[in-house]
mmCIF file of C-alpha atoms in Angstrom:
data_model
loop_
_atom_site.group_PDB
_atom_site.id
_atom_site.type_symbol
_atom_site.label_atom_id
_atom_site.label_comp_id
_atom_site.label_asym_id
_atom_site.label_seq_id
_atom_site.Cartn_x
_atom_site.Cartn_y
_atom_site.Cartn_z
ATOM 1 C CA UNK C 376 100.262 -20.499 65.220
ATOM 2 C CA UNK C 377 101.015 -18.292 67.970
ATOM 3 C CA UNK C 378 104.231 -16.899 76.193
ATOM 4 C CA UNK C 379 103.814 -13.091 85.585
ATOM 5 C CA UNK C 380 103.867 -10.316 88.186
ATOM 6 C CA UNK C 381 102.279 -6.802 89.255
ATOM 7 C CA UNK C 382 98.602 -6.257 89.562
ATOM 8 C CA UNK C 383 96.614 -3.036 89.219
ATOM 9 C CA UNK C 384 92.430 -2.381 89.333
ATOM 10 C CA UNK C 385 90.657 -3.346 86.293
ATOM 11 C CA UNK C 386 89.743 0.204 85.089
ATOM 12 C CA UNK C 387 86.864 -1.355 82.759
ATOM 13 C CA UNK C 388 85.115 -2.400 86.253
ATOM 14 C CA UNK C 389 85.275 0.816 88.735
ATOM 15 C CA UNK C 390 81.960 2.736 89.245
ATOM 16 C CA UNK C 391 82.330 5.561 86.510
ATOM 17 C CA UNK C 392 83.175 2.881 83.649
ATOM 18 C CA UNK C 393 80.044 0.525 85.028
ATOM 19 C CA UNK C 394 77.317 2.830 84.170
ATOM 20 C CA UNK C 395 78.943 3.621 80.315
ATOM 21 C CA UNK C 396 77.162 2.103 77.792
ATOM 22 C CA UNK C 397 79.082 -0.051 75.060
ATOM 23 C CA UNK C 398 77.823 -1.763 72.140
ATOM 24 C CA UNK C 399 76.140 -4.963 73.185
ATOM 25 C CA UNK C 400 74.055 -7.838 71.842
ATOM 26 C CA UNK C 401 71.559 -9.921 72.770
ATOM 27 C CA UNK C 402 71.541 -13.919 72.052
ATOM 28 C CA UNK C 403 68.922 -15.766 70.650
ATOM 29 C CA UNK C 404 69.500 -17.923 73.460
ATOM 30 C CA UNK C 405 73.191 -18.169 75.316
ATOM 31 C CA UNK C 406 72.863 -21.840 76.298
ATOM 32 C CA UNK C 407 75.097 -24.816 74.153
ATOM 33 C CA UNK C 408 72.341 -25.342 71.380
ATOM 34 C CA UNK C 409 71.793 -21.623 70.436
ATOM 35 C CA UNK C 410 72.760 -20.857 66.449
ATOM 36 C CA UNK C 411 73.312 -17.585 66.561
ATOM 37 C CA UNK C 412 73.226 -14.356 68.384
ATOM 38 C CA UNK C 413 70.988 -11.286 67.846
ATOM 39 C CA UNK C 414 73.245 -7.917 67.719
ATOM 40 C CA UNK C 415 71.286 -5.894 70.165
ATOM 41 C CA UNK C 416 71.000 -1.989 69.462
ATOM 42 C CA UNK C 417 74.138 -0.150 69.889
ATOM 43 C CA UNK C 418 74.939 0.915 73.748
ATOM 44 C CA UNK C 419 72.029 -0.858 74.995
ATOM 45 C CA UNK C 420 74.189 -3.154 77.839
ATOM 46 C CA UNK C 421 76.364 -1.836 80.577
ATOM 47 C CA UNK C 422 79.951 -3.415 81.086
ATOM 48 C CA UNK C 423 78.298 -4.151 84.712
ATOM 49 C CA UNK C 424 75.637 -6.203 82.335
ATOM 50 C CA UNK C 425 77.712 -8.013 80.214
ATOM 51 C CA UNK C 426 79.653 -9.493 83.314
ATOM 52 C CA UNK C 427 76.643 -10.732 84.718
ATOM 53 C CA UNK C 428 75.607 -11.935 81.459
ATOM 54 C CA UNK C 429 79.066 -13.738 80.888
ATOM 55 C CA UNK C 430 79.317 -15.590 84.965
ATOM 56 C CA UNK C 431 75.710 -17.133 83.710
ATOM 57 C CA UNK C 432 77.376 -18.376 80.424
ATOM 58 C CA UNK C 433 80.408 -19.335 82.713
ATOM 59 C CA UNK C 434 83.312 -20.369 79.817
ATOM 60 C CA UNK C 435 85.134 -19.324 77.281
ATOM 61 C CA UNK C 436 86.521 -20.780 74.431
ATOM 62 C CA UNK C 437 89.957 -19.166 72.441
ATOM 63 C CA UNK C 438 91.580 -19.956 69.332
ATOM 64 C CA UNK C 439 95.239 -18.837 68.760
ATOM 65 C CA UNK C 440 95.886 -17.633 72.140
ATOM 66 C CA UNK C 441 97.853 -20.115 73.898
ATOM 67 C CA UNK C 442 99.348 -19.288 77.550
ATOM 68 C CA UNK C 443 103.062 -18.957 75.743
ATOM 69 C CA UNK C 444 101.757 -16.234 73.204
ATOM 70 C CA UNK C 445 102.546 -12.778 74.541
ATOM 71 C CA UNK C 446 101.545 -13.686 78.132
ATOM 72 C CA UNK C 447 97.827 -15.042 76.955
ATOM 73 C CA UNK C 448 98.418 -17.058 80.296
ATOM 74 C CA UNK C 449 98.740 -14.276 82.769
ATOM 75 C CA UNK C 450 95.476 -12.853 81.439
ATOM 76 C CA UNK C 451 93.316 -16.154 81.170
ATOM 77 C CA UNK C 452 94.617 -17.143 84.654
ATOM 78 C CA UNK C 453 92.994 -12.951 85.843
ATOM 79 C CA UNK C 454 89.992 -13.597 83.431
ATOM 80 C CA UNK C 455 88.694 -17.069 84.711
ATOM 81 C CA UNK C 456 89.415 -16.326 88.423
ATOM 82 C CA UNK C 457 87.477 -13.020 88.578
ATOM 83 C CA UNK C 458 84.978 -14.067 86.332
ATOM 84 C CA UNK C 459 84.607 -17.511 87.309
ATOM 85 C CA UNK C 460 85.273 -18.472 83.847
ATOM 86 C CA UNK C 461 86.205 -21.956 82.537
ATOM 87 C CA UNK C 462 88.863 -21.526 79.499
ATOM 88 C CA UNK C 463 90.180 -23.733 77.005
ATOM 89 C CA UNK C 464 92.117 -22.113 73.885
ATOM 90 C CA UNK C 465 92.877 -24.323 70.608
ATOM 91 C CA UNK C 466 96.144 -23.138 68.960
ATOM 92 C CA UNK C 467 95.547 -22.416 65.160
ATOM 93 C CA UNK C 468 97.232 -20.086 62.653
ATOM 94 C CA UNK C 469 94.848 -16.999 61.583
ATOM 95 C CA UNK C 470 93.738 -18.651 58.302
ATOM 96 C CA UNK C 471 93.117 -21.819 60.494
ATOM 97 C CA UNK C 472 90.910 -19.674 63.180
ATOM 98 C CA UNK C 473 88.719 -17.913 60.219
ATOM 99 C CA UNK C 474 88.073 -21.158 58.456
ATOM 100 C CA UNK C 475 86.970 -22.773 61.624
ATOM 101 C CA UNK C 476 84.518 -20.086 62.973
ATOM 102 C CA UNK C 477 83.305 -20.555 58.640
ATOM 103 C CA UNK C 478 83.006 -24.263 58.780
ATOM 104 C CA UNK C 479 81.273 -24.428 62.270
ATOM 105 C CA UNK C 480 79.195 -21.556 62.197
ATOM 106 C CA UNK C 481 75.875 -22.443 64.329
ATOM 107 C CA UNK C 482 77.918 -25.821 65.677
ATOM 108 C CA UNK C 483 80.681 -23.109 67.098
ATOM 109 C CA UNK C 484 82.883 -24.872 69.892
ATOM 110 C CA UNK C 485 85.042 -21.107 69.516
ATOM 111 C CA UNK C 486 83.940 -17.603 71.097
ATOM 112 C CA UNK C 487 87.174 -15.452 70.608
ATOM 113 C CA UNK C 488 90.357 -15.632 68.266
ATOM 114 C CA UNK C 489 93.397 -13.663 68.101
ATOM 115 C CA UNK C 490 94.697 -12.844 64.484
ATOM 116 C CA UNK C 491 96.787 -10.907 62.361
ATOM 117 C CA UNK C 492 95.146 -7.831 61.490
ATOM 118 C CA UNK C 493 95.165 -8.325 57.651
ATOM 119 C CA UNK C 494 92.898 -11.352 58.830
ATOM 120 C CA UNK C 495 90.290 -9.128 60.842
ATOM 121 C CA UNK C 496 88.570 -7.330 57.252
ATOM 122 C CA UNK C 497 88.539 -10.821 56.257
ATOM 123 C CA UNK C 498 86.533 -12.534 59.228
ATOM 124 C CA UNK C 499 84.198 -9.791 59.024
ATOM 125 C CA UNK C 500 83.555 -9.706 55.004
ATOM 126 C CA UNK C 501 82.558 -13.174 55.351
ATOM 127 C CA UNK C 502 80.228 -12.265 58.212
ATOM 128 C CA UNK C 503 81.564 -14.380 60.675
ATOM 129 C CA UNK C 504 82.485 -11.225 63.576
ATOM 130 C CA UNK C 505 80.012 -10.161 66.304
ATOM 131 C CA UNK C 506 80.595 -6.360 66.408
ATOM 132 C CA UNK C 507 81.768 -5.105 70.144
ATOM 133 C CA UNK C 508 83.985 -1.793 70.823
ATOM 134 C CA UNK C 509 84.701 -1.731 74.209
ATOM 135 C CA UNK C 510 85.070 1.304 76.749
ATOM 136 C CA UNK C 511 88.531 1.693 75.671
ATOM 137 C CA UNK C 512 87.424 2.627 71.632
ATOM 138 C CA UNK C 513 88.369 6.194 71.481
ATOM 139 C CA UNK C 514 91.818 5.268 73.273
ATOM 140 C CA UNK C 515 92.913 2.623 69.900
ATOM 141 C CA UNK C 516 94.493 4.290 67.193
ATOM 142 C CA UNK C 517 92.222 4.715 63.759
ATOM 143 C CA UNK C 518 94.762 2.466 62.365
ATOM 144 C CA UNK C 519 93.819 -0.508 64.844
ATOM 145 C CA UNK C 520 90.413 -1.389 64.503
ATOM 146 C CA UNK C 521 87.484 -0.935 61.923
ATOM 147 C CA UNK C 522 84.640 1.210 62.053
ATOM 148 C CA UNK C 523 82.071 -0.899 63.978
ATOM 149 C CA UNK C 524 84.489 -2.631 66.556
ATOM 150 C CA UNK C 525 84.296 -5.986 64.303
ATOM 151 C CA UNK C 526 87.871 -6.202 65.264
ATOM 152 C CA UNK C 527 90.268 -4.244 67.142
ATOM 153 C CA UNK C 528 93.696 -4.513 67.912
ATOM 154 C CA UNK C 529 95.000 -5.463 71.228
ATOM 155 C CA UNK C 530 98.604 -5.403 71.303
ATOM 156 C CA UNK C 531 101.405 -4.240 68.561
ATOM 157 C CA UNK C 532 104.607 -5.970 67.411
ATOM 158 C CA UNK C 533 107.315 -4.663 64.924
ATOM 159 C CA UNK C 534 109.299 -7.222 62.701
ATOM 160 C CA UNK C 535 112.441 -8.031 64.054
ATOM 161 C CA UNK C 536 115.552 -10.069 63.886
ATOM 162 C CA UNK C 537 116.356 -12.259 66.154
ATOM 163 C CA UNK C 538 120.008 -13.978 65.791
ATOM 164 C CA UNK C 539 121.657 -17.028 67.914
ATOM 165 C CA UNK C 540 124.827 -15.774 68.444
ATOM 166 C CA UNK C 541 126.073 -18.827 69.195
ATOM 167 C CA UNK C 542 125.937 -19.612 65.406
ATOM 168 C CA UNK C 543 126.288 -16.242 63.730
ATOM 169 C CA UNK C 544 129.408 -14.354 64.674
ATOM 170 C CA UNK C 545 128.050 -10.938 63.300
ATOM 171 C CA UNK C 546 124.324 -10.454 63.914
ATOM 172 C CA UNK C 547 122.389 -8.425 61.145
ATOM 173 C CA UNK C 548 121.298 -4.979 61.808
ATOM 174 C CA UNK C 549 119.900 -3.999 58.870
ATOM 175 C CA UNK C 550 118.265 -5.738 55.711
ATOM 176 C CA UNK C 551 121.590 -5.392 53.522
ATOM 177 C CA UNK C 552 123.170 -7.085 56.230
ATOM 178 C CA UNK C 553 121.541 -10.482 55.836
ATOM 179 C CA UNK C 554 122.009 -9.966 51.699
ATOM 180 C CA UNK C 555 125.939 -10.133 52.744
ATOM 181 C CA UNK C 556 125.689 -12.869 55.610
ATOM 182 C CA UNK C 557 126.223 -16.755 54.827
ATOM 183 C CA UNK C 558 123.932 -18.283 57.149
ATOM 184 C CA UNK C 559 120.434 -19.193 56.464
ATOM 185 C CA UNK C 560 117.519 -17.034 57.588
ATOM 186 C CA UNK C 561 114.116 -18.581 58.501
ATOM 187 C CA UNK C 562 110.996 -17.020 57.564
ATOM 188 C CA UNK C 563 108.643 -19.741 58.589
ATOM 189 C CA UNK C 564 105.280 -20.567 56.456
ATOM 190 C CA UNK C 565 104.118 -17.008 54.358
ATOM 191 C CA UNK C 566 101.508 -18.653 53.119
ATOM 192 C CA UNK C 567 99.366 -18.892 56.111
ATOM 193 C CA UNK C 568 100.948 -16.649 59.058
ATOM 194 C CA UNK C 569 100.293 -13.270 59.700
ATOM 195 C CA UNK C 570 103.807 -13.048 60.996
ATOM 196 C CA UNK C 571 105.404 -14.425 58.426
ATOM 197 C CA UNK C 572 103.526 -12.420 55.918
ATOM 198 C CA UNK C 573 104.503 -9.630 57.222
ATOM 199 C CA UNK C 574 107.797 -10.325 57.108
ATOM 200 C CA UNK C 575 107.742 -10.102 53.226
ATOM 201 C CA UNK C 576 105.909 -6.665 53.576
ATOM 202 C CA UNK C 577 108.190 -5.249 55.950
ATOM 203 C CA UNK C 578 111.460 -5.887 53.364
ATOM 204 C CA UNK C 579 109.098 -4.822 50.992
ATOM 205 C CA UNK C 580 108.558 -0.754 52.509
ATOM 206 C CA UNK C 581 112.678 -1.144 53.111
ATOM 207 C CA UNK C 582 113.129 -1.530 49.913
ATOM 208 C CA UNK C 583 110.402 0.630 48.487
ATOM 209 C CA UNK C 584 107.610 -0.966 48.558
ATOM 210 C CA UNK C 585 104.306 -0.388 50.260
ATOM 211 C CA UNK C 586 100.926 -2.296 51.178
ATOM 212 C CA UNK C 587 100.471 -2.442 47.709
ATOM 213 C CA UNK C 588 103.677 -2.875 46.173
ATOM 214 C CA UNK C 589 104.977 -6.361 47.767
ATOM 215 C CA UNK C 590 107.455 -6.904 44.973
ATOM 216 C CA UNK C 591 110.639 -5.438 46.492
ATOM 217 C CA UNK C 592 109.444 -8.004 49.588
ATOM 218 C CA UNK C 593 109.444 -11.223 47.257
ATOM 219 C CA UNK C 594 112.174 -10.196 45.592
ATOM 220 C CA UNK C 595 114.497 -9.981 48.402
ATOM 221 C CA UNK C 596 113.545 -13.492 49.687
ATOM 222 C CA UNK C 597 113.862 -15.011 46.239
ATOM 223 C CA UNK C 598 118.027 -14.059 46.500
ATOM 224 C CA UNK C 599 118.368 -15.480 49.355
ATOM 225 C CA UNK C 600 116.581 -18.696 47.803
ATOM 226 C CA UNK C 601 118.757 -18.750 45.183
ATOM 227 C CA UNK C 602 121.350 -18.540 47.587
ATOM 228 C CA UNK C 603 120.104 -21.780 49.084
ATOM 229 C CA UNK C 604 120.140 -19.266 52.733
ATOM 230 C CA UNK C 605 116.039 -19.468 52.791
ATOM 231 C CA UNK C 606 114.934 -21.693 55.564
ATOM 232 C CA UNK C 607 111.307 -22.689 56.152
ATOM 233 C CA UNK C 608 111.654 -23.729 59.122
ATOM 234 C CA UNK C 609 109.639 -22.780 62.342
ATOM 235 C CA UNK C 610 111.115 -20.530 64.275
ATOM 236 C CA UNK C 611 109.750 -21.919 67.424
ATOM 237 C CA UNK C 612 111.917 -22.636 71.031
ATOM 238 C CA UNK C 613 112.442 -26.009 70.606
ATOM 239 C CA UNK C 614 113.989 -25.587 67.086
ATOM 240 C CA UNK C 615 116.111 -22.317 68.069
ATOM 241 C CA UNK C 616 116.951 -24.564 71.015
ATOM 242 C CA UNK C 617 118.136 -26.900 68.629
ATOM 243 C CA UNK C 618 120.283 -25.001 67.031
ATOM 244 C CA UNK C 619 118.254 -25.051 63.575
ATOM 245 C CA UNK C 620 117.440 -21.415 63.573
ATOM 246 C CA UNK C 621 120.663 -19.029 62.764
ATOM 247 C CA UNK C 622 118.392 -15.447 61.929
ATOM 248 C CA UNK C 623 114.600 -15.476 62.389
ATOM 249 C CA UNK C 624 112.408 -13.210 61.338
ATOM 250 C CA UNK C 625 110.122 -12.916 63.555
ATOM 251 C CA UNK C 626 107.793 -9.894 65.817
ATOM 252 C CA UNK C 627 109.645 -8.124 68.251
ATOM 253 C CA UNK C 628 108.003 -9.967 71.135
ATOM 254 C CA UNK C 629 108.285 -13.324 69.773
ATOM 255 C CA UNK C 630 112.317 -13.038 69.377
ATOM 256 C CA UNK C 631 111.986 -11.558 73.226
ATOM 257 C CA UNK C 632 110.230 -14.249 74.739
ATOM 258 C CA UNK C 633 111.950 -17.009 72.706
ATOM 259 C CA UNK C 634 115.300 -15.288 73.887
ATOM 260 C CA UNK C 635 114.043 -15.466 77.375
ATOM 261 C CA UNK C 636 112.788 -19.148 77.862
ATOM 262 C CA UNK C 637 116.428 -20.198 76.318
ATOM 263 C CA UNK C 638 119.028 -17.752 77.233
ATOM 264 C CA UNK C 639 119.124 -13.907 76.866
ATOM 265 C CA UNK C 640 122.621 -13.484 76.753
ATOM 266 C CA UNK C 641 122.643 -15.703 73.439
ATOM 267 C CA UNK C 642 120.392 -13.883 70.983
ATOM 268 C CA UNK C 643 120.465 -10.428 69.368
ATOM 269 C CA UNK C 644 117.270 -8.752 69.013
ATOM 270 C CA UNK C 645 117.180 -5.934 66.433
ATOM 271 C CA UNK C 646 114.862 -4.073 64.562
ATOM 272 C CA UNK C 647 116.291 -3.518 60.795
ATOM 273 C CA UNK C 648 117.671 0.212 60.623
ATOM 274 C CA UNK C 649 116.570 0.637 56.737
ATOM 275 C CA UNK C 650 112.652 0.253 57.835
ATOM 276 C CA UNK C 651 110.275 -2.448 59.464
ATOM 277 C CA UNK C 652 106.628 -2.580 59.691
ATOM 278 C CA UNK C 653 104.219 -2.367 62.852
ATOM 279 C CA UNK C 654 101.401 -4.282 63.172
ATOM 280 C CA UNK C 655 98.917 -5.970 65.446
ATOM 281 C CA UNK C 656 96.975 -8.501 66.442
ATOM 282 C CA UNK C 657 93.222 -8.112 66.344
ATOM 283 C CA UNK C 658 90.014 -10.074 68.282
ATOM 284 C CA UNK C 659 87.310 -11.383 66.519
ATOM 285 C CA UNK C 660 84.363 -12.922 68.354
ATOM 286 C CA UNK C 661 82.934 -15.225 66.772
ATOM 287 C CA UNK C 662 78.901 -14.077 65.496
ATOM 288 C CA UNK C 663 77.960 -17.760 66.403
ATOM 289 C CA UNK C 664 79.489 -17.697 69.736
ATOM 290 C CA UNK C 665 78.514 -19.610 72.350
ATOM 291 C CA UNK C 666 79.280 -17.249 74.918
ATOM 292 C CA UNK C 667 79.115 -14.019 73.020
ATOM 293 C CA UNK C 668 78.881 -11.786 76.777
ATOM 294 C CA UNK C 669 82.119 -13.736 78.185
ATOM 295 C CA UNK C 670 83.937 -12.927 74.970
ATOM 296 C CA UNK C 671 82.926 -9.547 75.072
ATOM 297 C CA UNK C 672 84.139 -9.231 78.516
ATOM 298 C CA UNK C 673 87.271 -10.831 77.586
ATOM 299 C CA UNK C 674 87.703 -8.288 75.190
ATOM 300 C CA UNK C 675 87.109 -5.670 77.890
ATOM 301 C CA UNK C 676 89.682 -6.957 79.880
ATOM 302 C CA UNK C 677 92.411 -7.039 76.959
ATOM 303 C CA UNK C 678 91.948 -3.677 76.871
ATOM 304 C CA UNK C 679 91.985 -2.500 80.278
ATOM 305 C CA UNK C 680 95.196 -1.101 82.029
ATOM 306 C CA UNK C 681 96.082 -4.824 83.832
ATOM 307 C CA UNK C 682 95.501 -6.331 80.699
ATOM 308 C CA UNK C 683 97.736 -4.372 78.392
ATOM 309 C CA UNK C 684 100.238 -4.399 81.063
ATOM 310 C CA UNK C 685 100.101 -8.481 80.737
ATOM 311 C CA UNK C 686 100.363 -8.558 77.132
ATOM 312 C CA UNK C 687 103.790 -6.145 77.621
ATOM 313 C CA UNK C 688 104.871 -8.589 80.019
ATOM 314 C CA UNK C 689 104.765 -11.269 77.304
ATOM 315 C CA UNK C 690 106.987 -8.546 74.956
ATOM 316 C CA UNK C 691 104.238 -7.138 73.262
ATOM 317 C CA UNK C 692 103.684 -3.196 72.860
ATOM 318 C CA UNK C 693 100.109 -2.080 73.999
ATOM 319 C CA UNK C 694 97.526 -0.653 71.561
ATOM 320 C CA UNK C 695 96.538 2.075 74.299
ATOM 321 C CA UNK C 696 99.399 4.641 75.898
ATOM 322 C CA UNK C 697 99.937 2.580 79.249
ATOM 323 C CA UNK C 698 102.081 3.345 81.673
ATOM 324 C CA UNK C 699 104.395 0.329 82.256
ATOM 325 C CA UNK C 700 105.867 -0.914 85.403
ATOM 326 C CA UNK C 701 109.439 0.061 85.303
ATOM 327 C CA UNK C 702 110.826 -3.978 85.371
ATOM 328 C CA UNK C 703 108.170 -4.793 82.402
ATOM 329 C CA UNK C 704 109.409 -1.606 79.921
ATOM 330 C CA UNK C 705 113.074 -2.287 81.055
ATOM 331 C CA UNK C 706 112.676 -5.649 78.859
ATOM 332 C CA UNK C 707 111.466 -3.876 76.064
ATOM 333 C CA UNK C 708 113.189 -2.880 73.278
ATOM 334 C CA UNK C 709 115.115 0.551 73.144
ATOM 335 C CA UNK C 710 112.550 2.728 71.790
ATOM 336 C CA UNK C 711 114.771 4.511 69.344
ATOM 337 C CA UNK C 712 115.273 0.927 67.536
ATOM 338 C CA UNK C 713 111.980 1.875 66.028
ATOM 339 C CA UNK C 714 112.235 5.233 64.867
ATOM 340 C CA UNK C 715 111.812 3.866 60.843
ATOM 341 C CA UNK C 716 109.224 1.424 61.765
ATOM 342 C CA UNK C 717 105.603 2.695 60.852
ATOM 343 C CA UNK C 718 102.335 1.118 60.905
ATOM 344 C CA UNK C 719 100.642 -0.335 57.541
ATOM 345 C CA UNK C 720 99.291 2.910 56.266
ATOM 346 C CA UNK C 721 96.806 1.669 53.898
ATOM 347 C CA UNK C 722 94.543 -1.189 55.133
ATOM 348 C CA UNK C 723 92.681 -1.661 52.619
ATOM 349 C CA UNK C 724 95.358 -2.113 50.244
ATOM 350 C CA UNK C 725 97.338 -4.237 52.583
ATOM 351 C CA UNK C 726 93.975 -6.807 52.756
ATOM 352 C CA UNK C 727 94.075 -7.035 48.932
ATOM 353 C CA UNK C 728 98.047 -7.651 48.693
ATOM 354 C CA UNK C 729 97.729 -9.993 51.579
ATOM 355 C CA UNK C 730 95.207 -12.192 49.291
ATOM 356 C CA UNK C 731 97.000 -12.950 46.537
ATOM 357 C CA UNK C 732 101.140 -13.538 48.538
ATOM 358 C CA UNK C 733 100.159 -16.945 49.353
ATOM 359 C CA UNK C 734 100.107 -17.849 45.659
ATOM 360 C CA UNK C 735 102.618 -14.944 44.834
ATOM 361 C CA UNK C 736 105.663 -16.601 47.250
ATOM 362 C CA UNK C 737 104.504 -19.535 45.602
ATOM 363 C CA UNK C 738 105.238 -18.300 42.129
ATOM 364 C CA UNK C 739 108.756 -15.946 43.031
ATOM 365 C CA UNK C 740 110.015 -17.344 45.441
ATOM 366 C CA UNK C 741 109.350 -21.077 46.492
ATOM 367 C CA UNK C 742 110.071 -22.033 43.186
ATOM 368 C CA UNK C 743 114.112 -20.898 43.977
ATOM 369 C CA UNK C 744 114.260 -23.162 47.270
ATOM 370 C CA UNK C 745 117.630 -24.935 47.377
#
């Protein structure tokens, strides 16, 4: 499952972006009891349409994008004011999001999630994504969204370490350094978060491995099992606050915002020199949505300029090549920490591997939990 400041136009709604045409659809009906929208023919609504469309539907309903998630608040506070938009956001895991739009389908009480992006092929195979690109498309990278705008990626994170200092005297810089440590590092649930998933896969490409070579990845965590050092444990606030968590691994901008609601000064953030793995998070709307237009315009407006600049405020790197307001990119990462961090390179391969870890961590490396 998935955390304030300067404000900027909304690109997506000046003059010269209201008359571009976007991929649209048109609902069957957009009041409570419709089943299911009609995908209308491509570039047949104007962004200046789909607002209107969305103030007559007038909510919008999120899964996995609570307030304390890379700054979902910021941007749901600009969405529902401007758009006179009522919000309410459930907080599931991406599994949990996918089998609820699947279980509710025409009943759908959810417009928009936010998953990992190994989840995205997966919502739309089972044909549960309404297809919308946004003005922004040609501004994602190839890597971040599909071929029909199913789902596209809104912000980026990079595995990282994140170390209490408090309880760890030297903080791991590098994956051989936690192999040598004696403290316990916490990993959090593989079999269902995209996070923690990728976790495994970015030990995996440090190690030699790739999106379709996880082995080096399971193998690593199974030492430290046998070790007894593998903690399952969320690596939430109130449990780092605790003092349960010694090493997380976690995305960048989760270690950064957890280090920043507690204390700053007491965490090391890193990203491991030998190699790490960037990733994203992805929208799906929901095909059954209730509100298909205000999801779409929600969508819009993760993408704009503002938008991205929120998300950053929350930790997270954009998807587009924003310019950042000096105080937000000051609390960033160095950017050289990520010189051997590279994006999944094969997605497709990546969405098969990510299928069968679930019962692979089950096999190699729950089994050797102390």
């Amino acid at each position: 499952m998935k955390g304030k400041w300067n404000k900027k136009p909304f690109l997506f709604i000046q003059a010269g972006i209201l008359g571009m045409s976007v991929l649209g659809l048109a609902a069957c009906g957009t009041k409570e009891t419709s089943i299911a929208p009609v995908v209308a023919d491509s570039g047949s609504l104007t962004i200046e349409e789909i607002e209107s469309k969305a103030k007559k539907e007038g909510k919008i309903n999120s899964l996995g994008m609570p307030d304390t998630w890379a700054n979902w608040g910021e941007t749901w506070a600009d969405v529902t004011k401007k758009y006179t938009l009522k919000h309410t956001d459930t907080d599931l895991s991406s599994a949990e999001e996918i089998a609820k739009f699947e279980s509710e389908k025409g009943n759908a009480t959810a417009d928009i999630g936010d998953v990992g992006i190994s989840f995205g092929p997966i919502a739309e195979k089972k044909g549960l994504t309404l297809p919308y690109k946004t003005s922004y498309w040609n501004e994602v990278p190839k890597w971040a969204k599909d071929d029909n705008g199913d789902w596209i990626v809104g912000y980026q994170g990079t595995i990282a370490f994140l170390t209490n200092k408090k309880l760890v005297k030297n903080p791991p810089k590098s994956w051989d350094d936690i192999l040598k440590g004696n403290y316990k590092v916490t990993i959090g649930d593989v079999q269902r978060g995209a996070q923690n998933q990728m976790g495994v896969l970015a030990a995996a490409i440090a190690y030699g491995g790739n999106e379709s070579n996880i082995k080096p990845g399971l193998d690593y965590f199974a030492k430290l099992a046998k070790q007894g050092r593998l903690s399952l444990t969320d690596a939430k606030p109130a449990n780092i606050e605790k003092g349960e968590v010694e090493v997380a691994i976690v995305w960048d901008f989760n270690a950064l915002s957890y280090a920043e609601q507690i204390n700053r000064d007491q965490f090391d953030i890193s990203i491991p020199k030998e190699g790490s793995v960037v990733s994203g998070y992805t929208t799906i709307i929901n095909k059954y949505a209730k509100h298909p237009y205000a999801a779409m315009l929600t969508r819009e407006y993760i993408l704009s300029d503002q938008g991205q600049i929120n998300l950053a405020k929350g930790f997270a790197r954009p998807i587009r090549d924003v310019k950042l307001p000096k105080e937000v990119a000051d609390k960033l990462l160095p950017k050289e920490q990520y010189k051997n961090a590279k994006p999944v390179e094969d997605p497709k391969a990546w969405e098969k591997t990510a299928a069968t870890l679930p019962q692979l961590w089950q096999e190699e490396v729950l089994v050797n939990v102390k």
